[in-house]
JSON list of C-alpha atoms in Angstrom, two decimals:
[
{"chain": "C", "resi": 1473, "resn": "UNK", "atom": "CA", "xyz": [37.00, -34.75, 83.06]},
{"chain": "C", "resi": 1474, "resn": "UNK", "atom": "CA", "xyz": [40.56, -36.22, 83.69]},
{"chain": "C", "resi": 1475, "resn": "UNK", "atom": "CA", "xyz": [43.70, -34.28, 83.39]},
{"chain": "C", "resi": 1476, "resn": "UNK", "atom": "CA", "xyz": [46.61, -33.06, 85.43]},
{"chain": "C", "resi": 1477, "resn": "UNK", "atom": "CA", "xyz": [46.30, -29.61, 87.40]},
{"chain": "C", "resi": 1478, "resn": "UNK", "atom": "CA", "xyz": [49.42, -27.24, 88.11]},
{"chain": "C", "resi": 1479, "resn": "UNK", "atom": "CA", "xyz": [49.09, -24.71, 90.41]},
{"chain": "C", "resi": 1480, "resn": "UNK", "atom": "CA", "xyz": [49.67, -21.65, 90.59]},
{"chain": "C", "resi": 1481, "resn": "UNK", "atom": "CA", "xyz": [49.76, -20.57, 87.19]},
{"chain": "C", "resi": 1482, "resn": "UNK", "atom": "CA", "xyz": [52.49, -17.62, 87.61]},
{"chain": "C", "resi": 1483, "resn": "UNK", "atom": "CA", "xyz": [54.55, -17.49, 91.00]},
{"chain": "C", "resi": 1484, "resn": "UNK", "atom": "CA", "xyz": [57.18, -15.16, 92.19]},
{"chain": "C", "resi": 1485, "resn": "UNK", "atom": "CA", "xyz": [59.21, -15.96, 94.58]},
{"chain": "C", "resi": 1486, "resn": "UNK", "atom": "CA", "xyz": [62.98, -13.96, 96.51]},
{"chain": "C", "resi": 1487, "resn": "UNK", "atom": "CA", "xyz": [65.95, -15.15, 95.77]},
{"chain": "C", "resi": 1488, "resn": "UNK", "atom": "CA", "xyz": [67.20, -17.42, 98.51]},
{"chain": "C", "resi": 1489, "resn": "UNK", "atom": "CA", "xyz": [63.78, -18.96, 98.98]},
{"chain": "C", "resi": 1490, "resn": "UNK", "atom": "CA", "xyz": [62.37, -22.51, 98.41]},
{"chain": "C", "resi": 1491, "resn": "UNK", "atom": "CA", "xyz": [59.41, -22.87, 96.47]},
{"chain": "C", "resi": 1492, "resn": "UNK", "atom": "CA", "xyz": [57.15, -25.66, 95.81]},
{"chain": "C", "resi": 1493, "resn": "UNK", "atom": "CA", "xyz": [55.25, -26.32, 92.66]},
{"chain": "C", "resi": 1494, "resn": "UNK", "atom": "CA", "xyz": [52.16, -28.32, 92.76]},
{"chain": "C", "resi": 1495, "resn": "UNK", "atom": "CA", "xyz": [50.82, -31.20, 90.27]},
{"chain": "C", "resi": 1496, "resn": "UNK", "atom": "CA", "xyz": [47.95, -33.51, 90.78]},
{"chain": "C", "resi": 1497, "resn": "UNK", "atom": "CA", "xyz": [46.53, -35.79, 88.34]},
{"chain": "C", "resi": 1498, "resn": "UNK", "atom": "CA", "xyz": [43.21, -37.96, 88.17]},
{"chain": "C", "resi": 1499, "resn": "UNK", "atom": "CA", "xyz": [44.26, -39.96, 85.21]},
{"chain": "C", "resi": 1500, "resn": "UNK", "atom": "CA", "xyz": [45.36, -43.21, 87.34]},
{"chain": "C", "resi": 1501, "resn": "UNK", "atom": "CA", "xyz": [48.42, -42.87, 85.92]},
{"chain": "C", "resi": 1502, "resn": "UNK", "atom": "CA", "xyz": [51.67, -44.51, 87.25]},
{"chain": "C", "resi": 1503, "resn": "UNK", "atom": "CA", "xyz": [54.46, -42.32, 86.07]},
{"chain": "C", "resi": 1504, "resn": "UNK", "atom": "CA", "xyz": [54.61, -38.66, 86.34]},
{"chain": "C", "resi": 1505, "resn": "UNK", "atom": "CA", "xyz": [57.49, -35.96, 85.24]},
{"chain": "C", "resi": 1506, "resn": "UNK", "atom": "CA", "xyz": [58.66, -32.68, 85.71]},
{"chain": "C", "resi": 1507, "resn": "UNK", "atom": "CA", "xyz": [60.11, -30.62, 82.69]},
{"chain": "C", "resi": 1508, "resn": "UNK", "atom": "CA", "xyz": [61.81, -26.93, 82.76]},
{"chain": "C", "resi": 1509, "resn": "UNK", "atom": "CA", "xyz": [61.51, -25.03, 79.55]},
{"chain": "C", "resi": 1510, "resn": "UNK", "atom": "CA", "xyz": [63.42, -21.80, 79.19]},
{"chain": "C", "resi": 1511, "resn": "UNK", "atom": "CA", "xyz": [62.56, -19.29, 76.22]},
{"chain": "C", "resi": 1512, "resn": "UNK", "atom": "CA", "xyz": [63.16, -20.42, 72.88]},
{"chain": "C", "resi": 1513, "resn": "UNK", "atom": "CA", "xyz": [64.10, -23.66, 74.15]},
{"chain": "C", "resi": 1514, "resn": "UNK", "atom": "CA", "xyz": [62.90, -27.28, 74.11]},
{"chain": "C", "resi": 1515, "resn": "UNK", "atom": "CA", "xyz": [62.00, -29.37, 77.45]},
{"chain": "C", "resi": 1516, "resn": "UNK", "atom": "CA", "xyz": [64.42, -30.69, 79.78]},
{"chain": "C", "resi": 1517, "resn": "UNK", "atom": "CA", "xyz": [63.54, -33.42, 82.19]},
{"chain": "C", "resi": 1518, "resn": "UNK", "atom": "CA", "xyz": [64.04, -32.58, 85.67]},
{"chain": "C", "resi": 1519, "resn": "UNK", "atom": "CA", "xyz": [62.82, -35.50, 87.95]},
{"chain": "C", "resi": 1520, "resn": "UNK", "atom": "CA", "xyz": [60.73, -38.57, 87.10]},
{"chain": "C", "resi": 1521, "resn": "UNK", "atom": "CA", "xyz": [58.84, -41.07, 88.82]},
{"chain": "C", "resi": 1522, "resn": "UNK", "atom": "CA", "xyz": [57.28, -44.36, 87.80]},
{"chain": "C", "resi": 1523, "resn": "UNK", "atom": "CA", "xyz": [55.72, -45.43, 90.90]},
{"chain": "C", "resi": 1524, "resn": "UNK", "atom": "CA", "xyz": [54.71, -44.32, 94.17]},
{"chain": "C", "resi": 1525, "resn": "UNK", "atom": "CA", "xyz": [57.57, -43.79, 96.87]},
{"chain": "C", "resi": 1526, "resn": "UNK", "atom": "CA", "xyz": [60.21, -43.78, 93.86]},
{"chain": "C", "resi": 1527, "resn": "UNK", "atom": "CA", "xyz": [61.90, -41.34, 91.61]},
{"chain": "C", "resi": 1528, "resn": "UNK", "atom": "CA", "xyz": [64.96, -40.67, 89.65]},
{"chain": "C", "resi": 1529, "resn": "UNK", "atom": "CA", "xyz": [66.84, -38.05, 88.50]},
{"chain": "C", "resi": 1530, "resn": "UNK", "atom": "CA", "xyz": [66.43, -36.46, 84.96]},
{"chain": "C", "resi": 1531, "resn": "UNK", "atom": "CA", "xyz": [69.16, -34.19, 82.85]},
{"chain": "C", "resi": 1532, "resn": "UNK", "atom": "CA", "xyz": [68.96, -31.23, 85.21]},
{"chain": "C", "resi": 1533, "resn": "UNK", "atom": "CA", "xyz": [68.02, -32.51, 88.56]},
{"chain": "C", "resi": 1534, "resn": "UNK", "atom": "CA", "xyz": [70.80, -29.97, 90.50]},
{"chain": "C", "resi": 1535, "resn": "UNK", "atom": "CA", "xyz": [68.92, -27.59, 93.17]},
{"chain": "C", "resi": 1536, "resn": "UNK", "atom": "CA", "xyz": [65.44, -29.47, 92.80]},
{"chain": "C", "resi": 1537, "resn": "UNK", "atom": "CA", "xyz": [63.68, -31.99, 94.78]},
{"chain": "C", "resi": 1538, "resn": "UNK", "atom": "CA", "xyz": [60.81, -34.15, 94.63]},
{"chain": "C", "resi": 1539, "resn": "UNK", "atom": "CA", "xyz": [58.54, -36.42, 96.33]},
{"chain": "C", "resi": 1540, "resn": "UNK", "atom": "CA", "xyz": [56.02, -39.04, 95.56]},
{"chain": "C", "resi": 1541, "resn": "UNK", "atom": "CA", "xyz": [53.91, -40.32, 98.71]},
{"chain": "C", "resi": 1542, "resn": "UNK", "atom": "CA", "xyz": [50.71, -40.57, 96.61]},
{"chain": "C", "resi": 1543, "resn": "UNK", "atom": "CA", "xyz": [49.84, -41.69, 93.10]},
{"chain": "C", "resi": 1544, "resn": "UNK", "atom": "CA", "xyz": [47.99, -38.54, 92.13]},
{"chain": "C", "resi": 1545, "resn": "UNK", "atom": "CA", "xyz": [50.82, -36.10, 93.55]},
{"chain": "C", "resi": 1546, "resn": "UNK", "atom": "CA", "xyz": [54.39, -35.12, 92.40]},
{"chain": "C", "resi": 1547, "resn": "UNK", "atom": "CA", "xyz": [55.37, -31.86, 93.87]},
{"chain": "C", "resi": 1548, "resn": "UNK", "atom": "CA", "xyz": [58.44, -30.23, 93.01]},
{"chain": "C", "resi": 1549, "resn": "UNK", "atom": "CA", "xyz": [60.60, -27.97, 95.24]},
{"chain": "C", "resi": 1550, "resn": "UNK", "atom": "CA", "xyz": [62.82, -25.23, 93.48]},
{"chain": "C", "resi": 1551, "resn": "UNK", "atom": "CA", "xyz": [65.74, -24.64, 96.26]},
{"chain": "C", "resi": 1552, "resn": "UNK", "atom": "CA", "xyz": [67.81, -22.09, 96.87]},
{"chain": "C", "resi": 1553, "resn": "UNK", "atom": "CA", "xyz": [70.83, -24.26, 95.43]},
{"chain": "C", "resi": 1554, "resn": "UNK", "atom": "CA", "xyz": [69.25, -23.63, 92.08]},
{"chain": "C", "resi": 1555, "resn": "UNK", "atom": "CA", "xyz": [71.37, -21.03, 90.14]},
{"chain": "C", "resi": 1556, "resn": "UNK", "atom": "CA", "xyz": [69.07, -19.75, 87.60]},
{"chain": "C", "resi": 1557, "resn": "UNK", "atom": "CA", "xyz": [65.48, -20.88, 88.74]},
{"chain": "C", "resi": 1558, "resn": "UNK", "atom": "CA", "xyz": [63.34, -18.46, 86.76]},
{"chain": "C", "resi": 1559, "resn": "UNK", "atom": "CA", "xyz": [61.84, -20.63, 83.88]},
{"chain": "C", "resi": 1560, "resn": "UNK", "atom": "CA", "xyz": [58.34, -22.25, 82.86]},
{"chain": "C", "resi": 1561, "resn": "UNK", "atom": "CA", "xyz": [57.80, -25.59, 84.76]},
{"chain": "C", "resi": 1562, "resn": "UNK", "atom": "CA", "xyz": [55.44, -28.56, 83.00]},
{"chain": "C", "resi": 1563, "resn": "UNK", "atom": "CA", "xyz": [54.32, -31.57, 84.70]},
{"chain": "C", "resi": 1564, "resn": "UNK", "atom": "CA", "xyz": [53.14, -34.80, 82.80]},
{"chain": "C", "resi": 1565, "resn": "UNK", "atom": "CA", "xyz": [52.21, -38.10, 83.34]},
{"chain": "C", "resi": 1566, "resn": "UNK", "atom": "CA", "xyz": [51.72, -41.28, 81.34]},
{"chain": "C", "resi": 1567, "resn": "UNK", "atom": "CA", "xyz": [50.40, -44.75, 81.94]},
{"chain": "C", "resi": 1568, "resn": "UNK", "atom": "CA", "xyz": [52.40, -48.18, 81.93]},
{"chain": "C", "resi": 1569, "resn": "UNK", "atom": "CA", "xyz": [52.93, -49.91, 78.80]},
{"chain": "C", "resi": 1570, "resn": "UNK", "atom": "CA", "xyz": [55.73, -50.03, 76.14]},
{"chain": "C", "resi": 1571, "resn": "UNK", "atom": "CA", "xyz": [55.24, -46.71, 74.42]},
{"chain": "C", "resi": 1572, "resn": "UNK", "atom": "CA", "xyz": [51.77, -47.63, 74.27]},
{"chain": "C", "resi": 1573, "resn": "UNK", "atom": "CA", "xyz": [50.19, -44.80, 76.05]},
{"chain": "C", "resi": 1574, "resn": "UNK", "atom": "CA", "xyz": [50.56, -41.26, 75.38]},
{"chain": "C", "resi": 1575, "resn": "UNK", "atom": "CA", "xyz": [51.80, -38.30, 77.91]},
{"chain": "C", "resi": 1576, "resn": "UNK", "atom": "CA", "xyz": [49.35, -35.79, 79.32]},
{"chain": "C", "resi": 1577, "resn": "UNK", "atom": "CA", "xyz": [50.74, -32.28, 80.55]},
{"chain": "C", "resi": 1578, "resn": "UNK", "atom": "CA", "xyz": [49.67, -29.99, 82.91]},
{"chain": "C", "resi": 1579, "resn": "UNK", "atom": "CA", "xyz": [49.61, -26.22, 81.54]},
{"chain": "C", "resi": 1580, "resn": "UNK", "atom": "CA", "xyz": [52.67, -24.98, 83.51]},
{"chain": "C", "resi": 1581, "resn": "UNK", "atom": "CA", "xyz": [53.79, -22.93, 86.28]},
{"chain": "C", "resi": 1582, "resn": "UNK", "atom": "CA", "xyz": [55.79, -19.85, 85.23]},
{"chain": "C", "resi": 1583, "resn": "UNK", "atom": "CA", "xyz": [58.26, -18.94, 88.29]},
{"chain": "C", "resi": 1584, "resn": "UNK", "atom": "CA", "xyz": [60.06, -15.78, 88.29]},
{"chain": "C", "resi": 1585, "resn": "UNK", "atom": "CA", "xyz": [62.63, -15.40, 90.89]},
{"chain": "C", "resi": 1586, "resn": "UNK", "atom": "CA", "xyz": [63.58, -11.61, 91.70]},
{"chain": "Z", "resi": 514, "resn": "UNK", "atom": "CA", "xyz": [67.28, -43.72, 73.64]},
{"chain": "Z", "resi": 515, "resn": "UNK", "atom": "CA", "xyz": [67.05, -42.97, 69.96]},
{"chain": "Z", "resi": 516, "resn": "UNK", "atom": "CA", "xyz": [67.71, -39.52, 68.83]},
{"chain": "Z", "resi": 517, "resn": "UNK", "atom": "CA", "xyz": [65.51, -37.59, 66.54]},
{"chain": "Z", "resi": 518, "resn": "UNK", "atom": "CA", "xyz": [66.20, -34.81, 64.06]},
{"chain": "Z", "resi": 519, "resn": "UNK", "atom": "CA", "xyz": [63.77, -32.17, 62.86]},
{"chain": "Z", "resi": 520, "resn": "UNK", "atom": "CA", "xyz": [64.44, -28.97, 60.63]},
{"chain": "Z", "resi": 521, "resn": "UNK", "atom": "CA", "xyz": [63.98, -26.06, 62.86]},
{"chain": "Z", "resi": 522, "resn": "UNK", "atom": "CA", "xyz": [61.40, -24.16, 61.39]},
{"chain": "Z", "resi": 523, "resn": "UNK", "atom": "CA", "xyz": [59.03, -24.22, 58.48]},
{"chain": "Z", "resi": 524, "resn": "UNK", "atom": "CA", "xyz": [56.21, -22.11, 56.84]},
{"chain": "Z", "resi": 525, "resn": "UNK", "atom": "CA", "xyz": [52.65, -23.34, 55.42]},
{"chain": "Z", "resi": 526, "resn": "UNK", "atom": "CA", "xyz": [50.35, -21.35, 53.56]},
{"chain": "Z", "resi": 527, "resn": "UNK", "atom": "CA", "xyz": [47.04, -21.52, 55.26]},
{"chain": "Z", "resi": 528, "resn": "UNK", "atom": "CA", "xyz": [44.61, -24.24, 53.78]},
{"chain": "Z", "resi": 529, "resn": "UNK", "atom": "CA", "xyz": [47.83, -26.39, 52.44]},
{"chain": "Z", "resi": 530, "resn": "UNK", "atom": "CA", "xyz": [49.03, -29.27, 53.83]},
{"chain": "Z", "resi": 531, "resn": "UNK", "atom": "CA", "xyz": [52.04, -28.84, 56.15]},
{"chain": "Z", "resi": 532, "resn": "UNK", "atom": "CA", "xyz": [54.58, -31.75, 55.88]},
{"chain": "Z", "resi": 533, "resn": "UNK", "atom": "CA", "xyz": [56.77, -31.92, 58.89]},
{"chain": "Z", "resi": 534, "resn": "UNK", "atom": "CA", "xyz": [59.91, -34.29, 58.60]},
{"chain": "Z", "resi": 535, "resn": "UNK", "atom": "CA", "xyz": [61.89, -36.44, 61.58]},
{"chain": "Z", "resi": 536, "resn": "UNK", "atom": "CA", "xyz": [64.89, -38.56, 61.05]},
{"chain": "Z", "resi": 537, "resn": "UNK", "atom": "CA", "xyz": [65.21, -41.27, 63.71]},
{"chain": "Z", "resi": 538, "resn": "UNK", "atom": "CA", "xyz": [67.80, -43.11, 62.44]},
{"chain": "Z", "resi": 539, "resn": "UNK", "atom": "CA", "xyz": [68.74, -45.14, 65.43]},
{"chain": "Z", "resi": 540, "resn": "UNK", "atom": "CA", "xyz": [65.21, -46.26, 66.45]},
{"chain": "Z", "resi": 541, "resn": "UNK", "atom": "CA", "xyz": [65.03, -49.70, 67.95]},
{"chain": "Z", "resi": 542, "resn": "UNK", "atom": "CA", "xyz": [61.97, -52.22, 67.37]},
{"chain": "Z", "resi": 543, "resn": "UNK", "atom": "CA", "xyz": [60.09, -51.45, 70.51]},
{"chain": "Z", "resi": 544, "resn": "UNK", "atom": "CA", "xyz": [60.30, -47.78, 70.28]},
{"chain": "Z", "resi": 545, "resn": "UNK", "atom": "CA", "xyz": [57.16, -45.57, 68.99]},
{"chain": "Z", "resi": 546, "resn": "UNK", "atom": "CA", "xyz": [57.14, -42.34, 67.40]},
{"chain": "Z", "resi": 547, "resn": "UNK", "atom": "CA", "xyz": [54.91, -39.67, 68.98]},
{"chain": "Z", "resi": 548, "resn": "UNK", "atom": "CA", "xyz": [54.25, -36.12, 67.84]},
{"chain": "Z", "resi": 549, "resn": "UNK", "atom": "CA", "xyz": [53.32, -33.46, 70.41]},
{"chain": "Z", "resi": 550, "resn": "UNK", "atom": "CA", "xyz": [53.00, -29.76, 69.72]},
{"chain": "Z", "resi": 551, "resn": "UNK", "atom": "CA", "xyz": [53.23, -26.88, 72.01]},
{"chain": "Z", "resi": 552, "resn": "UNK", "atom": "CA", "xyz": [51.41, -23.45, 71.34]},
{"chain": "Z", "resi": 553, "resn": "UNK", "atom": "CA", "xyz": [53.38, -20.58, 73.06]},
{"chain": "Z", "resi": 554, "resn": "UNK", "atom": "CA", "xyz": [53.32, -20.97, 76.89]},
{"chain": "Z", "resi": 555, "resn": "UNK", "atom": "CA", "xyz": [51.06, -24.01, 77.11]},
{"chain": "Z", "resi": 556, "resn": "UNK", "atom": "CA", "xyz": [51.79, -27.32, 77.89]},
{"chain": "Z", "resi": 557, "resn": "UNK", "atom": "CA", "xyz": [52.60, -29.91, 74.83]},
{"chain": "Z", "resi": 558, "resn": "UNK", "atom": "CA", "xyz": [49.65, -31.36, 72.99]},
{"chain": "Z", "resi": 559, "resn": "UNK", "atom": "CA", "xyz": [49.51, -35.09, 71.84]},
{"chain": "Z", "resi": 560, "resn": "UNK", "atom": "CA", "xyz": [48.98, -34.94, 68.09]},
{"chain": "Z", "resi": 561, "resn": "UNK", "atom": "CA", "xyz": [49.46, -38.39, 67.26]},
{"chain": "Z", "resi": 562, "resn": "UNK", "atom": "CA", "xyz": [51.61, -41.78, 67.63]},
{"chain": "Z", "resi": 563, "resn": "UNK", "atom": "CA", "xyz": [52.73, -45.22, 65.80]},
{"chain": "Z", "resi": 564, "resn": "UNK", "atom": "CA", "xyz": [54.90, -47.84, 65.45]},
{"chain": "Z", "resi": 565, "resn": "UNK", "atom": "CA", "xyz": [55.34, -49.36, 62.09]},
{"chain": "Z", "resi": 566, "resn": "UNK", "atom": "CA", "xyz": [52.39, -48.80, 59.90]},
{"chain": "Z", "resi": 567, "resn": "UNK", "atom": "CA", "xyz": [50.96, -45.27, 58.92]},
{"chain": "Z", "resi": 568, "resn": "UNK", "atom": "CA", "xyz": [48.47, -43.59, 61.07]},
{"chain": "Z", "resi": 569, "resn": "UNK", "atom": "CA", "xyz": [45.70, -40.95, 60.91]},
{"chain": "Z", "resi": 570, "resn": "UNK", "atom": "CA", "xyz": [43.46, -39.47, 63.28]},
{"chain": "Z", "resi": 571, "resn": "UNK", "atom": "CA", "xyz": [41.07, -36.31, 63.20]},
{"chain": "Z", "resi": 572, "resn": "UNK", "atom": "CA", "xyz": [44.10, -33.83, 63.89]},
{"chain": "Z", "resi": 573, "resn": "UNK", "atom": "CA", "xyz": [46.98, -35.63, 61.41]},
{"chain": "Z", "resi": 574, "resn": "UNK", "atom": "CA", "xyz": [48.50, -38.29, 59.65]},
{"chain": "Z", "resi": 575, "resn": "UNK", "atom": "CA", "xyz": [51.56, -40.00, 60.19]},
{"chain": "Z", "resi": 576, "resn": "UNK", "atom": "CA", "xyz": [53.62, -41.53, 57.79]},
{"chain": "Z", "resi": 577, "resn": "UNK", "atom": "CA", "xyz": [56.36, -44.08, 58.82]},
{"chain": "Z", "resi": 578, "resn": "UNK", "atom": "CA", "xyz": [59.12, -45.48, 56.51]},
{"chain": "Z", "resi": 579, "resn": "UNK", "atom": "CA", "xyz": [59.20, -48.94, 55.74]},
{"chain": "Z", "resi": 580, "resn": "UNK", "atom": "CA", "xyz": [62.87, -49.46, 57.63]},
{"chain": "Z", "resi": 581, "resn": "UNK", "atom": "CA", "xyz": [61.41, -46.87, 60.20]},
{"chain": "Z", "resi": 582, "resn": "UNK", "atom": "CA", "xyz": [64.38, -44.49, 60.05]},
{"chain": "Z", "resi": 583, "resn": "UNK", "atom": "CA", "xyz": [62.10, -41.31, 59.39]},
{"chain": "Z", "resi": 584, "resn": "UNK", "atom": "CA", "xyz": [58.54, -40.26, 59.71]},
{"chain": "Z", "resi": 585, "resn": "UNK", "atom": "CA", "xyz": [56.44, -37.28, 58.27]},
{"chain": "Z", "resi": 586, "resn": "UNK", "atom": "CA", "xyz": [53.64, -35.52, 60.48]},
{"chain": "Z", "resi": 587, "resn": "UNK", "atom": "CA", "xyz": [50.89, -34.23, 57.93]},
{"chain": "Z", "resi": 588, "resn": "UNK", "atom": "CA", "xyz": [48.30, -31.56, 58.86]},
{"chain": "Z", "resi": 589, "resn": "UNK", "atom": "CA", "xyz": [46.17, -31.91, 55.86]},
{"chain": "Z", "resi": 590, "resn": "UNK", "atom": "CA", "xyz": [44.64, -28.42, 55.88]},
{"chain": "Z", "resi": 591, "resn": "UNK", "atom": "CA", "xyz": [46.82, -26.17, 58.24]},
{"chain": "Z", "resi": 592, "resn": "UNK", "atom": "CA", "xyz": [45.23, -22.98, 59.74]},
{"chain": "Z", "resi": 593, "resn": "UNK", "atom": "CA", "xyz": [46.39, -20.22, 61.56]},
{"chain": "Z", "resi": 594, "resn": "UNK", "atom": "CA", "xyz": [45.88, -22.12, 64.78]},
{"chain": "Z", "resi": 595, "resn": "UNK", "atom": "CA", "xyz": [48.42, -24.68, 63.84]},
{"chain": "Z", "resi": 596, "resn": "UNK", "atom": "CA", "xyz": [51.52, -22.19, 64.20]},
{"chain": "Z", "resi": 597, "resn": "UNK", "atom": "CA", "xyz": [53.39, -24.11, 67.06]},
{"chain": "Z", "resi": 598, "resn": "UNK", "atom": "CA", "xyz": [56.54, -26.00, 67.95]},
{"chain": "Z", "resi": 599, "resn": "UNK", "atom": "CA", "xyz": [56.31, -29.73, 66.77]},
{"chain": "Z", "resi": 600, "resn": "UNK", "atom": "CA", "xyz": [57.94, -32.01, 68.34]},
{"chain": "Z", "resi": 601, "resn": "UNK", "atom": "CA", "xyz": [59.00, -35.72, 67.42]},
{"chain": "Z", "resi": 602, "resn": "UNK", "atom": "CA", "xyz": [60.03, -38.10, 69.86]},
{"chain": "Z", "resi": 603, "resn": "UNK", "atom": "CA", "xyz": [60.71, -41.80, 70.03]},
{"chain": "Z", "resi": 604, "resn": "UNK", "atom": "CA", "xyz": [60.01, -43.49, 72.98]},
{"chain": "Z", "resi": 605, "resn": "UNK", "atom": "CA", "xyz": [60.92, -46.66, 74.38]},
{"chain": "Z", "resi": 606, "resn": "UNK", "atom": "CA", "xyz": [59.71, -47.25, 78.38]},
{"chain": "Z", "resi": 607, "resn": "UNK", "atom": "CA", "xyz": [60.41, -44.67, 80.37]},
{"chain": "Z", "resi": 608, "resn": "UNK", "atom": "CA", "xyz": [61.09, -41.06, 80.14]},
{"chain": "Z", "resi": 609, "resn": "UNK", "atom": "CA", "xyz": [60.14, -38.57, 77.78]},
{"chain": "Z", "resi": 610, "resn": "UNK", "atom": "CA", "xyz": [62.98, -36.74, 75.85]},
{"chain": "Z", "resi": 611, "resn": "UNK", "atom": "CA", "xyz": [62.37, -33.50, 73.96]},
{"chain": "Z", "resi": 612, "resn": "UNK", "atom": "CA", "xyz": [64.47, -32.25, 71.12]},
{"chain": "Z", "resi": 613, "resn": "UNK", "atom": "CA", "xyz": [64.33, -28.54, 69.75]},
{"chain": "Z", "resi": 614, "resn": "UNK", "atom": "CA", "xyz": [61.44, -29.24, 67.49]},
{"chain": "Z", "resi": 615, "resn": "UNK", "atom": "CA", "xyz": [60.25, -27.68, 64.60]},
{"chain": "Z", "resi": 616, "resn": "UNK", "atom": "CA", "xyz": [58.59, -24.01, 64.62]},
{"chain": "Z", "resi": 617, "resn": "UNK", "atom": "CA", "xyz": [55.92, -24.37, 61.96]},
{"chain": "Z", "resi": 618, "resn": "UNK", "atom": "CA", "xyz": [54.40, -20.77, 60.93]},
{"chain": "Z", "resi": 619, "resn": "UNK", "atom": "CA", "xyz": [50.93, -21.08, 59.08]},
{"chain": "Z", "resi": 620, "resn": "UNK", "atom": "CA", "xyz": [51.02, -17.73, 57.09]},
{"chain": "Z", "resi": 621, "resn": "UNK", "atom": "CA", "xyz": [47.41, -16.36, 55.67]}
]
């Protein structure tokens, strides 16, 4: 079945450590996205990529970095510069088209920094 | 990007229709209206989308006003499993922006 896989589901890290969240899709989608969600809040866009080897900052990119070396993969690194990294992280992908395609979401990674 | 406005919360009795409104008065001609829902601690799930015409699928119906400035998502027979946060999103090309959504509580 086609879909998006995020791993791991739960992740614990010590403060000051960088951590990389995985996102893989087999939908042949061109665009991929990373969102952050805090308790009781909506989703906020961190980074997005519409094509391989290209990506743009979203609304809250500070303290995060991404790469898009392959169409299928869009890993997110939470760096030590992110002041409040504990959150629920969601990855999504979409096909090309003028809003004609839906967005598919992964099941999320819950990151806890202690 | 067009902005959407939704009520923060709504209640619905189990078995009744749930009608969730959304205002998108600044929508432009090439922007679609999408609805997603998010059940606690899961990724958002696609429900339905439309451009101008009303749409229906196995999950819901979408009614878009003629001027396209507002829409209503209809869950015809709400069940307890429909309790979730529902997001109305207007999508041009490019990034997907979420608002706060409507928390729908279906009660027995």
